């Protein structure tokens, strides 16, 4: 995975700093969140877009755009704890898991999407499809280095 550019966070809520420093693994800079939403409008949007000829748009691409917007809107979702300091990622990177069932045990890999909320949704859907196919066909250069 490529490194992301970071900027120092000068002031923040104390509870956020405590939560970040309480992670089990000291080198785990990941941010985890839960988002509850009604999927009916998403499904209606997908149906409307497909009827308009955008056949590649699906639920996943819409959710990636929504998550990108949420992360950009709430800056503290982009914080990482590094060397005793909070830092903010510049930009939004989403990791989308891709499960491969052809091996025992099941391999769990994924794709990274840079700033999904800034891309046109049909192009994002095509990117997700292309990257997922690369992972499944063992053609993703980053994953090929770690696969055996």
PDB file of N, CA, C and O in Angstrom, residues 24 58 64 70 110:
ATOM      1  N   UNK A  24      -5.200  -1.475  20.077  1.00  0.00           N
ATOM      2  CA  UNK A  24      -4.459  -2.641  20.545  1.00  0.00           C
ATOM      3  C   UNK A  24      -3.056  -2.690  19.945  1.00  0.00           C
ATOM      4  O   UNK A  24      -2.087  -2.957  20.612  1.00  0.00           O
ATOM      5  N   UNK A  58     -23.519   0.636  -9.368  1.00  0.00           N
ATOM      6  CA  UNK A  58     -24.136  -0.312  -8.446  1.00  0.00           C
ATOM      7  C   UNK A  58     -24.097   0.258  -7.029  1.00  0.00           C
ATOM      8  O   UNK A  58     -23.632   1.358  -6.808  1.00  0.00           O
ATOM      9  N   UNK A  64     -19.372   3.999  -1.805  1.00  0.00           N
ATOM     10  CA  UNK A  64     -18.012   4.542  -1.752  1.00  0.00           C
ATOM     11  C   UNK A  64     -18.024   6.066  -1.875  1.00  0.00           C
ATOM     12  O   UNK A  64     -17.282   6.755  -1.176  1.00  0.00           O
ATOM     13  N   UNK A  70     -18.596  11.555   3.636  1.00  0.00           N
ATOM     14  CA  UNK A  70     -18.657  11.580   5.097  1.00  0.00           C
ATOM     15  C   UNK A  70     -17.272  11.817   5.682  1.00  0.00           C
ATOM     16  O   UNK A  70     -17.096  12.652   6.587  1.00  0.00           O
ATOM     17  N   UNK A 110      -8.055  -6.776  -1.134  1.00  0.00           N
ATOM     18  CA  UNK A 110      -8.917  -5.636  -1.367  1.00  0.00           C
ATOM     19  C   UNK A 110      -8.318  -4.652  -2.345  1.00  0.00           C
ATOM     20  O   UNK A 110      -7.201  -4.833  -2.831  1.00  0.00           O
TER      21      UNK A 110
END
